[in-house]
């Protein structure tokens, strides 16, 4: 059976000029009702991991912790059904307000109850410029077989600007393991 892939399994959209990038949004969507073969209803979460200058995760923003310490990262709230017509969950980042000690921000999508992404109809996410609504990254999560946690995008601090890259660039399995552990502790 062929899977519908309207957004592509992993798609970085062009080489956008990030020099005027100030605000980003991670949007997450899935179609209701979503039950796996055992009858478990899907519940996805938008998550944002803040990485310090030493490469360590210093804070995680998620439905249970909806903003970082200085308010430069804001989660709009937990959706548990996928019933929205557009984004079910969103996280906003105000890049100019991030503390200087932040080197990266990871936009992450997590299956809150372990239902794999390929079992969740319509599961998709995007990272977009909040002001222009120009998408930087789009991902059809249903194409990610067997996964329940995925780094959708990495936002890195440069000398004079922020850069947005698709999460495929992450080669840090230890950081993903640390993030899984942090998410389990905060639920």
Coordinates of N, CA, C and O in Angstrom, one line a residue:
X1 N 0.8 -1.2 0.0 CA 0.0 0.0 0.0 C 0.9 1.2 0.0 O 1.8 1.4 0.8
X2 N 0.6 2.2 -0.9 CA 1.4 3.4 -1.0 C 0.9 4.4 0.0 O -0.3 4.7 0.2
X3 N 1.9 5.1 0.7 CA 1.5 6.1 1.7 C 1.5 7.4 1.0 O 2.3 7.8 0.2
X4 N 0.5 8.2 1.5 CA 0.3 9.6 1.0 C 1.4 10.4 1.5 O 1.7 10.4 2.7
X5 N 2.2 11.1 0.7 CA 3.3 12.0 1.2 C 3.2 13.4 0.6 O 4.0 13.7 -0.3
X6 N 2.2 14.2 1.0 CA 2.0 15.5 0.5 C 3.2 16.4 0.7 O 3.4 17.3 -0.1
X7 N 3.9 16.2 1.8 CA 5.0 17.1 2.1 C 6.4 16.6 1.8 O 7.4 17.2 2.1
X8 N 6.5 15.3 1.4 CA 7.8 14.7 1.3 C 8.2 14.2 2.7 O 7.8 14.7 3.7
X9 N 9.0 13.1 2.7 CA 9.3 12.5 4.0 C 10.3 13.4 4.8 O 10.2 13.5 6.0
X10 N 11.1 14.1 4.1 CA 12.0 15.1 4.8 C 12.3 16.1 3.7 O 12.9 15.8 2.7
X11 N 12.0 17.3 3.9 CA 12.1 18.3 2.8 C 12.6 19.6 3.4 O 11.9 20.2 4.1
X12 N 13.8 20.0 3.1 CA 14.3 21.3 3.4 C 14.0 22.2 2.2 O 14.4 21.8 1.0
X13 N 13.3 23.3 2.3 CA 12.8 24.1 1.2 C 13.9 25.1 0.8 O 14.0 26.2 1.4
X14 N 14.6 24.8 -0.2 CA 15.5 25.8 -0.8 C 16.6 26.2 0.2 O 16.7 25.8 1.3
X15 N 17.4 27.1 -0.3 CA 18.5 27.7 0.6 C 18.0 29.1 0.9 O 18.5 30.1 0.3
X16 N 17.1 29.2 1.8 CA 16.5 30.5 2.2 C 17.6 31.4 2.8 O 18.5 30.9 3.5
X17 N 17.5 32.7 2.6 CA 18.3 33.6 3.2 C 17.8 33.8 4.7 O 16.8 34.4 4.9
X18 N 18.6 33.4 5.6 CA 18.2 33.4 7.0 C 18.7 34.7 7.7 O 18.6 34.9 8.9
X19 N 19.3 35.7 6.9 CA 19.8 36.9 7.5 C 18.8 37.7 8.2 O 19.1 38.5 9.1
X20 N 17.5 37.6 7.8 CA 16.5 38.5 8.4 C 15.5 37.6 9.2 O 14.4 38.0 9.4
X21 N 16.0 36.5 9.7 CA 15.1 35.6 10.5 C 15.1 36.0 11.9 O 16.1 36.1 12.6
X22 N 13.9 36.2 12.5 CA 13.8 36.7 13.9 C 12.8 35.8 14.7 O 13.0 35.7 15.9
X23 N 11.8 35.2 14.0 CA 10.8 34.4 14.7 C 10.5 33.1 13.9 O 10.3 33.2 12.7
X24 N 10.5 32.0 14.6 CA 10.1 30.7 14.0 C 8.9 30.1 14.7 O 8.7 30.3 15.8
X25 N 8.3 29.2 13.9 CA 7.2 28.4 14.5 C 7.3 27.0 14.0 O 7.6 26.7 12.9
X26 N 7.2 26.0 15.0 CA 7.1 24.6 14.7 C 5.6 24.3 14.7 O 4.9 24.5 15.7
X27 N 5.0 23.8 13.6 CA 3.6 23.4 13.6 C 3.5 21.9 13.4 O 4.2 21.3 12.6
X28 N 2.7 21.3 14.2 CA 2.5 19.8 14.2 C 1.0 19.5 14.0 O 0.1 20.1 14.6
X29 N 0.7 18.6 13.1 CA -0.6 18.2 12.8 C -0.8 16.7 12.6 O 0.1 16.0 12.1
X30 N -1.9 16.1 12.9 CA -2.3 14.8 12.6 C -3.8 14.7 12.5 O -4.5 15.6 13.0
X31 N -4.3 13.7 11.8 CA -5.7 13.5 11.6 C -6.4 12.7 12.7 O -5.9 11.7 13.1
X32 N -7.6 13.1 13.2 CA -8.3 12.3 14.1 C -9.3 11.4 13.4 O -9.6 11.6 12.2
X33 N -9.9 10.4 14.0 CA -9.3 9.8 15.2 C -8.1 8.9 14.8 O -8.2 8.3 13.7
X34 N -7.1 8.8 15.6 CA -5.9 8.0 15.3 C -5.7 6.9 16.3 O -5.3 7.2 17.4
X35 N -6.1 5.7 16.0 CA -5.8 4.6 16.9 C -4.9 3.6 16.2 O -5.0 3.4 15.0
X36 N -4.0 3.0 16.9 CA -3.1 2.0 16.4 C -3.9 0.7 16.4 O -5.1 0.6 16.8
X37 N -3.2 -0.4 16.0 CA -3.9 -1.7 15.9 C -4.4 -2.2 17.2 O -5.3 -3.0 17.3
X38 N -3.8 -1.7 18.3 CA -4.2 -2.2 19.7 C -5.3 -1.2 20.2 O -5.7 -1.4 21.4
X39 N -5.8 -0.3 19.4 CA -6.8 0.7 19.9 C -6.3 1.8 20.7 O -7.1 2.6 21.2
X40 N -5.0 2.0 20.7 CA -4.4 3.1 21.4 C -4.5 4.4 20.6 O -4.1 4.4 19.4
X41 N -5.0 5.5 21.1 CA -5.2 6.8 20.4 C -3.9 7.5 20.4 O -3.2 7.6 21.4
X42 N -3.5 8.0 19.2 CA -2.3 8.7 19.0 C -2.3 10.1 19.7 O -3.3 10.7 19.7
X43 N -1.2 10.4 20.3 CA -1.0 11.7 20.9 C 0.4 12.2 20.6 O 1.4 11.7 21.2
X44 N 0.5 13.2 19.7 CA 1.8 13.7 19.4 C 2.1 15.0 20.2 O 1.2 15.7 20.6
X45 N 3.3 15.3 20.5 CA 3.7 16.5 21.2 C 4.8 17.2 20.4 O 5.8 16.6 19.9
X46 N 4.7 18.5 20.3 CA 5.7 19.4 19.8 C 6.6 19.7 21.0 O 6.1 20.0 22.1
X47 N 7.9 19.6 20.8 CA 8.9 19.8 21.8 C 10.1 20.7 21.3 O 10.4 20.6 20.1
X48 N 10.7 21.4 22.2 CA 11.8 22.3 21.8 C 12.9 22.1 22.9 O 12.7 22.3 24.0
X49 N 14.1 21.6 22.4 CA 15.2 21.4 23.3 C 16.2 22.5 23.1 O 16.6 22.8 22.0
X50 N 16.6 23.2 24.2 CA 17.5 24.3 24.2 C 18.9 23.7 24.5 O 19.1 23.1 25.5
X51 N 19.9 24.0 23.6 CA 21.2 23.5 23.8 C 22.2 24.6 24.1 O 22.2 25.6 23.5
X52 N 23.0 24.4 25.2 CA 23.9 25.4 25.6 C 25.2 25.4 24.8 O 25.4 24.5 23.9
X53 N 26.1 26.3 25.1 CA 27.4 26.4 24.4 C 28.2 25.2 24.5 O 29.0 24.9 23.6
X54 N 28.1 24.4 25.6 CA 28.9 23.2 25.7 C 28.3 22.0 25.1 O 28.8 20.9 25.2
X55 N 27.1 22.1 24.4 CA 26.5 21.0 23.7 C 25.5 20.3 24.5 O 24.9 19.3 24.1
X56 N 25.2 20.7 25.8 CA 24.3 20.0 26.7 C 22.9 20.6 26.5 O 22.7 21.8 26.2
X57 N 21.9 19.8 26.7 CA 20.5 20.3 26.8 C 20.3 21.0 28.1 O 20.4 20.4 29.1
X58 N 19.9 22.2 28.0 CA 19.8 23.0 29.3 C 18.3 23.3 29.6 O 18.0 23.6 30.8
X59 N 17.4 23.1 28.7 CA 16.0 23.3 29.0 C 15.2 22.6 27.9 O 15.6 22.5 26.7
X60 N 14.0 22.1 28.3 CA 13.1 21.5 27.3 C 11.7 22.1 27.5 O 11.2 22.1 28.6
X61 N 11.2 22.7 26.3 CA 9.9 23.2 26.3 C 8.9 22.2 25.7 O 9.2 21.7 24.6
X62 N 7.8 21.9 26.4 CA 6.9 20.9 25.9 C 5.5 21.2 26.5 O 5.4 22.2 27.3
X63 N 4.5 20.4 26.3 CA 3.1 20.8 26.8 C 3.1 20.9 28.3 O 2.4 21.8 28.9
X64 N 3.9 20.2 29.1 CA 3.9 20.3 30.5 C 4.8 21.4 31.1 O 4.8 21.7 32.2
X65 N 5.7 22.0 30.2 CA 6.6 23.1 30.5 C 6.5 24.0 29.3 O 7.3 24.0 28.5
X66 N 5.4 24.9 29.2 CA 5.1 25.6 28.0 C 5.9 26.8 27.6 O 5.7 27.4 26.6
X67 N 6.9 27.2 28.5 CA 7.8 28.3 28.1 C 9.1 28.2 28.8 O 9.2 27.6 29.8
X68 N 10.1 28.7 28.1 CA 11.4 28.7 28.7 C 11.6 29.8 29.8 O 10.6 30.6 29.9
X69 N 12.7 29.8 30.5 CA 12.8 30.7 31.6 C 12.6 32.2 31.2 O 11.9 32.9 31.9
X70 N 13.1 32.7 30.1 CA 12.9 34.1 29.8 C 11.8 34.4 28.8 O 11.6 35.5 28.4
X71 N 11.0 33.3 28.5 CA 9.8 33.5 27.6 C 10.1 33.7 26.1 O 9.2 34.0 25.4
X72 N 11.3 33.4 25.7 CA 11.6 33.5 24.3 C 11.2 32.3 23.4 O 11.2 32.3 22.2
X73 N 10.7 31.2 24.1 CA 10.2 30.0 23.5 C 8.8 29.7 24.2 O 8.8 29.6 25.4
X74 N 7.8 29.6 23.4 CA 6.4 29.5 23.9 C 5.7 28.3 23.2 O 5.6 28.3 22.0
X75 N 5.2 27.4 24.0 CA 4.3 26.3 23.5 C 2.9 26.7 23.6 O 2.5 27.2 24.7
X76 N 2.1 26.5 22.6 CA 0.7 27.0 22.7 C -0.3 26.1 23.4 O -1.4 26.5 23.6
X77 N 0.1 24.9 23.8 CA -0.8 24.0 24.5 C -0.8 22.7 24.0 O -0.5 22.4 22.8
X78 N -1.3 21.7 24.8 CA -1.3 20.3 24.4 C -2.6 20.0 23.7 O -3.7 20.2 24.2
X79 N -2.5 19.4 22.5 CA -3.6 18.8 21.8 C -3.5 17.3 21.9 O -2.4 16.8 21.6
X80 N -4.5 16.6 22.2 CA -4.5 15.2 22.3 C -5.2 14.4 21.3 O -5.2 13.2 21.3
X81 N -5.9 15.1 20.4 CA -6.8 14.4 19.5 C -6.5 14.6 18.0 O -7.0 13.9 17.2
X82 N -5.7 15.6 17.6 CA -5.5 15.9 16.2 C -6.7 16.5 15.6 O -6.8 16.4 14.3
X83 N -7.5 17.1 16.3 CA -8.8 17.6 15.7 C -8.7 19.0 15.0 O -9.7 19.4 14.5
X84 N -7.6 19.7 15.1 CA -7.5 21.0 14.5 C -7.5 20.8 13.0 O -7.0 19.9 12.4
X85 N -7.9 21.9 12.3 CA -7.9 21.8 10.8 C -6.5 22.2 10.3 O -6.2 21.9 9.2
X86 N -5.7 22.9 11.1 CA -4.4 23.3 10.7 C -3.4 22.7 11.6 O -3.3 21.4 11.7
X87 N -2.6 23.4 12.4 CA -1.7 22.9 13.4 C -2.4 22.5 14.7 O -3.1 23.4 15.2
X88 N -2.1 21.3 15.2 CA -2.7 20.9 16.4 C -1.9 21.5 17.6 O -2.4 21.8 18.6
X89 N -0.6 21.5 17.4 CA 0.3 22.1 18.4 C 1.3 23.0 17.7 O 1.7 22.7 16.6
X90 N 1.7 24.1 18.4 CA 2.7 25.0 17.9 C 3.7 25.4 19.0 O 3.3 25.5 20.1
X91 N 4.9 25.7 18.5 CA 5.9 26.3 19.4 C 6.5 27.5 18.7 O 6.9 27.4 17.5
X92 N 6.5 28.6 19.3 CA 7.1 29.8 18.8 C 8.5 30.1 19.4 O 8.6 29.9 20.7
X93 N 9.4 30.5 18.6 CA 10.8 30.9 19.1 C 11.0 32.3 18.6 O 10.9 32.6 17.4
X94 N 11.3 33.2 19.6 CA 11.7 34.6 19.3 C 13.2 34.6 19.4 O 13.8 34.8 20.5
X95 N 13.9 34.5 18.3 CA 15.4 34.3 18.2 C 16.1 35.4 18.8 O 17.1 35.2 19.5
X96 N 15.7 36.6 18.6 CA 16.5 37.8 19.2 C 16.4 37.8 20.7 O 17.3 38.5 21.3
X97 N 15.5 37.2 21.3 CA 15.4 37.2 22.8 C 16.0 36.0 23.4 O 16.1 35.9 24.7
X98 N 16.5 35.0 22.6 CA 17.2 33.9 23.3 C 18.5 34.3 24.0 O 19.2 35.2 23.5
X99 N 18.7 33.7 25.2 CA 19.9 34.1 25.9 C 21.2 33.8 25.1 O 21.2 32.9 24.2
X100 N 22.3 34.5 25.3 CA 23.5 34.4 24.6 C 24.1 33.0 24.8 O 24.9 32.5 24.0
X101 N 23.8 32.3 25.9 CA 24.3 31.0 26.2 C 23.7 29.9 25.4 O 24.1 28.7 25.6
X102 N 22.7 30.2 24.5 CA 22.1 29.2 23.7 C 22.8 29.1 22.4 O 23.0 30.1 21.7
X103 N 23.3 27.9 22.0 CA 24.0 27.7 20.8 C 23.1 27.1 19.7 O 23.2 27.4 18.5
X104 N 22.1 26.3 20.1 CA 21.2 25.6 19.2 C 19.8 25.4 19.9 O 19.7 25.4 21.1
X105 N 18.8 25.3 19.0 CA 17.5 24.9 19.5 C 17.1 23.8 18.6 O 17.2 23.9 17.4
X106 N 16.6 22.7 19.2 CA 16.1 21.5 18.4 C 14.6 21.5 18.4 O 14.0 21.5 19.5
X107 N 14.0 21.5 17.2 CA 12.5 21.4 17.1 C 12.3 19.9 17.0 O 12.8 19.2 16.1
X108 N 11.6 19.3 18.0 CA 11.4 17.8 18.1 C 9.9 17.5 18.0 O 9.1 18.2 18.6
X109 N 9.6 16.4 17.4 CA 8.2 15.8 17.5 C 8.3 14.5 18.2 O 9.2 13.7 17.9
X110 N 7.4 14.3 19.2 CA 7.4 13.1 20.0 C 6.0 12.4 20.0 O 5.0 13.1 20.1
X111 N 6.0 11.1 20.0 CA 4.8 10.4 20.2 C 4.6 10.2 21.7 O 5.4 9.5 22.3
X112 N 3.7 10.9 22.3 CA 3.6 11.0 23.8 C 3.3 9.6 24.4 O 3.6 9.3 25.5
X113 N 2.6 8.7 23.6 CA 2.2 7.4 24.1 C 2.8 6.3 23.3 O 2.4 5.1 23.4
X114 N 3.8 6.5 22.5 CA 4.6 5.5 21.8 C 4.0 4.9 20.5 O 4.5 4.0 20.0
X115 N 2.9 5.5 20.0 CA 2.4 5.1 18.7 C 3.4 5.6 17.7 O 3.7 6.7 17.6
X116 N 3.9 4.6 16.8 CA 4.9 5.1 15.8 C 4.2 6.0 14.8 O 3.0 5.9 14.5
X117 N 5.0 6.9 14.3 CA 4.6 8.0 13.4 C 3.8 7.4 12.1 O 2.8 7.9 11.7
X118 N 4.3 6.3 11.6 CA 3.7 5.7 10.4 C 2.3 5.2 10.6 O 1.5 5.1 9.7
X119 N 1.9 5.0 11.9 CA 0.5 4.6 12.2 C -0.4 5.7 12.5 O -1.6 5.5 12.8
X120 N 0.1 7.0 12.3 CA -0.8 8.1 12.6 C -1.1 8.9 11.3 O -0.3 9.6 10.8
X121 N -2.3 8.7 10.8 CA -2.7 9.3 9.5 C -2.5 10.9 9.6 O -2.9 11.5 10.6
X122 N -2.0 11.4 8.5 CA -1.9 12.8 8.4 C -0.8 13.5 9.2 O -0.7 14.7 9.3
X123 N 0.0 12.7 9.9 CA 1.1 13.2 10.8 C 2.1 13.9 10.0 O 2.8 13.4 9.1
X124 N 2.2 15.2 10.3 CA 3.2 16.1 9.5 C 3.6 17.3 10.4 O 2.9 17.6 11.3
X125 N 4.7 17.9 10.1 CA 5.1 19.1 10.8 C 5.9 20.0 9.8 O 6.3 19.6 8.7
X126 N 6.0 21.2 10.2 CA 6.7 22.2 9.5 C 7.4 23.2 10.4 O 6.9 23.4 11.6
X127 N 8.5 23.7 10.0 CA 9.2 24.8 10.7 C 9.1 26.0 9.7 O 9.6 25.9 8.6
X128 N 8.5 27.1 10.1 CA 8.3 28.2 9.2 C 8.7 29.5 9.9 O 8.8 29.6 11.1
X129 N 9.0 30.5 9.0 CA 9.3 31.9 9.5 C 7.9 32.4 10.0 O 6.9 32.3 9.3
X130 N 7.8 32.8 11.2 CA 6.5 33.2 11.8 C 5.9 34.4 11.1 O 4.7 34.5 10.9
X131 N 6.7 35.3 10.7 CA 6.2 36.6 10.2 C 5.8 36.4 8.7 O 4.7 36.9 8.4
X132 N 6.6 35.8 7.9 CA 6.2 35.6 6.5 C 5.5 34.3 6.2 O 4.9 34.2 5.1
X133 N 5.5 33.4 7.2 CA 4.9 32.1 7.0 C 5.6 31.3 6.0 O 5.0 30.3 5.5
X134 N 6.8 31.6 5.6 CA 7.6 30.9 4.6 C 8.1 29.6 5.3 O 8.8 29.7 6.3
X135 N 7.7 28.4 4.8 CA 8.2 27.2 5.4 C 9.7 27.0 5.1 O 10.2 27.3 4.0
X136 N 10.4 26.6 6.1 CA 11.9 26.3 6.0 C 12.1 24.8 5.9 O 13.0 24.3 5.3
X137 N 11.3 24.0 6.7 CA 11.4 22.6 6.7 C 9.9 22.0 6.7 O 9.1 22.5 7.5
X138 N 9.7 21.0 6.0 CA 8.4 20.2 6.0 C 8.7 18.8 6.1 O 9.5 18.3 5.4
X139 N 7.9 18.0 6.9 CA 8.2 16.6 7.1 C 6.9 15.9 7.2 O 6.0 16.2 7.9
X140 N 6.7 14.8 6.3 CA 5.6 13.9 6.4 C 6.1 12.8 7.4 O 6.9 12.0 7.1
X141 N 5.6 12.9 8.6 CA 6.0 12.0 9.7 C 5.6 10.5 9.4 O 6.3 9.6 9.9
X142 N 4.6 10.3 8.6 CA 4.1 9.0 8.3 C 5.2 8.2 7.5 O 5.1 6.9 7.5
X143 N 6.1 8.9 6.9 CA 7.2 8.2 6.2 C 8.3 7.7 7.1 O 9.3 7.1 6.6
X144 N 8.3 8.1 8.3 CA 9.4 7.7 9.3 C 9.0 6.4 10.0 O 8.6 6.5 11.2
X145 N 9.2 5.3 9.4 CA 8.8 4.0 9.9 C 9.5 3.7 11.2 O 10.8 3.8 11.3
X146 N 8.8 3.3 12.2 CA 9.3 2.8 13.5 C 9.7 3.9 14.4 O 10.1 3.6 15.6
X147 N 9.6 5.1 14.1 CA 10.1 6.2 14.9 C 9.0 6.8 15.8 O 7.8 6.8 15.4
X148 N 9.3 7.1 17.0 CA 8.4 7.8 17.9 C 8.9 9.1 18.4 O 8.3 9.9 19.2
X149 N 10.2 9.5 18.0 CA 10.8 10.7 18.3 C 11.7 11.2 17.1 O 12.4 10.3 16.6
X150 N 11.5 12.4 16.7 CA 12.2 12.9 15.5 C 12.6 14.3 15.7 O 11.8 15.2 16.1
X151 N 13.9 14.7 15.4 CA 14.3 16.1 15.4 C 14.0 16.6 14.0 O 14.5 16.2 13.0
X152 N 13.0 17.5 14.0 CA 12.5 18.0 12.7 C 13.4 19.1 12.1 O 13.6 19.2 10.9
X153 N 14.0 19.9 13.0 CA 14.9 21.0 12.5 C 15.9 21.4 13.7 O 15.5 21.2 14.8
X154 N 17.0 21.9 13.2 CA 18.0 22.4 14.1 C 18.2 23.8 13.8 O 18.5 24.2 12.6
X155 N 18.1 24.7 14.8 CA 18.3 26.1 14.6 C 19.6 26.5 15.3 O 19.7 26.3 16.5
X156 N 20.6 26.9 14.6 CA 21.9 27.1 15.1 C 22.3 28.6 15.1 O 22.1 29.3 14.1
X157 N 23.0 29.0 16.1 CA 23.4 30.4 16.2 C 24.8 30.5 15.5 O 25.7 29.8 15.7
X158 N 24.8 31.5 14.5 CA 26.0 31.8 13.8 C 26.6 33.1 14.4 O 26.1 33.7 15.4
X159 N 27.6 33.6 13.7 CA 28.2 34.9 14.2 C 27.3 36.0 14.1 O 27.1 36.8 15.1
X160 N 26.5 36.1 13.0 CA 25.6 37.3 12.9 C 24.2 36.9 12.5 O 23.4 37.8 12.2
X161 N 23.9 35.6 12.5 CA 22.5 35.2 12.2 C 22.3 33.8 12.6 O 23.2 33.1 13.0
X162 N 21.0 33.4 12.6 CA 20.6 32.0 12.9 C 20.4 31.2 11.7 O 20.1 31.8 10.6
X163 N 20.7 29.9 11.7 CA 20.6 29.1 10.5 C 19.6 28.0 10.9 O 19.6 27.4 11.9
X164 N 18.7 27.6 9.9 CA 17.7 26.5 10.1 C 18.1 25.4 9.2 O 18.3 25.6 7.9
X165 N 18.3 24.2 9.7 CA 18.6 23.0 8.9 C 17.6 21.9 9.3 O 17.2 21.8 10.4
X166 N 17.4 21.0 8.3 CA 16.5 19.8 8.6 C 17.2 19.0 9.6 O 18.4 18.9 9.7
X167 N 16.4 18.3 10.4 CA 16.9 17.5 11.5 C 17.8 16.3 11.0 O 18.5 15.7 11.8
X168 N 17.8 16.0 9.8 CA 18.6 14.9 9.3 C 20.1 15.2 9.5 O 20.9 14.3 9.5
X169 N 20.4 16.4 9.7 CA 21.8 16.8 10.0 C 22.3 16.4 11.3 O 23.5 16.4 11.6
X170 N 21.4 16.0 12.2 CA 21.8 15.7 13.6 C 22.5 14.3 13.6 O 21.9 13.3 13.1
X171 N 23.7 14.2 14.1 CA 24.4 12.9 14.2 C 24.7 12.7 15.6 O 25.8 12.3 15.9
X172 N 23.8 13.0 16.5 CA 24.1 13.0 17.9 C 23.2 12.1 18.7 O 22.3 12.5 19.4
X173 N 23.4 10.7 18.5 CA 22.5 9.8 19.2 C 22.5 9.9 20.7 O 21.5 9.7 21.4
X174 N 23.6 10.4 21.3 CA 23.6 10.6 22.8 C 22.7 11.7 23.2 O 22.0 11.6 24.2
X175 N 22.6 12.7 22.3 CA 21.7 13.8 22.7 C 20.2 13.4 22.5 O 19.4 13.8 23.4
X176 N 19.9 12.6 21.5 CA 18.5 12.0 21.4 C 18.2 11.1 22.6 O 17.1 11.2 23.1
X177 N 19.1 10.3 23.1 CA 18.9 9.5 24.2 C 18.6 10.4 25.5 O 17.8 10.1 26.3
X178 N 19.4 11.4 25.6 CA 19.2 12.4 26.8 C 17.9 13.0 26.7 O 17.2 13.2 27.7
X179 N 17.4 13.4 25.5 CA 16.2 14.0 25.3 C 15.0 13.1 25.7 O 14.1 13.5 26.3
X180 N 15.1 11.8 25.2 CA 14.1 10.8 25.6 C 14.0 10.7 27.1 O 12.9 10.6 27.6
X181 N 15.1 10.6 27.8 CA 15.1 10.5 29.2 C 14.5 11.7 29.9 O 13.7 11.6 30.8
X182 N 14.9 12.9 29.4 CA 14.3 14.1 30.0 C 12.8 14.2 29.8 O 12.0 14.6 30.7
X183 N 12.3 13.8 28.6 CA 10.9 13.8 28.4 C 10.1 12.8 29.3 O 9.0 13.1 29.7
X184 N 10.7 11.6 29.5 CA 10.1 10.6 30.4 C 10.0 11.2 31.8 O 9.0 11.0 32.5
X185 N 11.0 11.9 32.3 CA 11.0 12.5 33.6 C 10.0 13.6 33.8 O 9.5 13.8 34.9
X186 N 9.7 14.3 32.7 CA 8.8 15.5 32.9 C 7.3 15.2 32.6 O 6.5 16.0 32.7
X187 N 7.0 14.0 32.3 CA 5.6 13.6 32.0 C 4.8 13.3 33.2 O 5.3 12.8 34.2

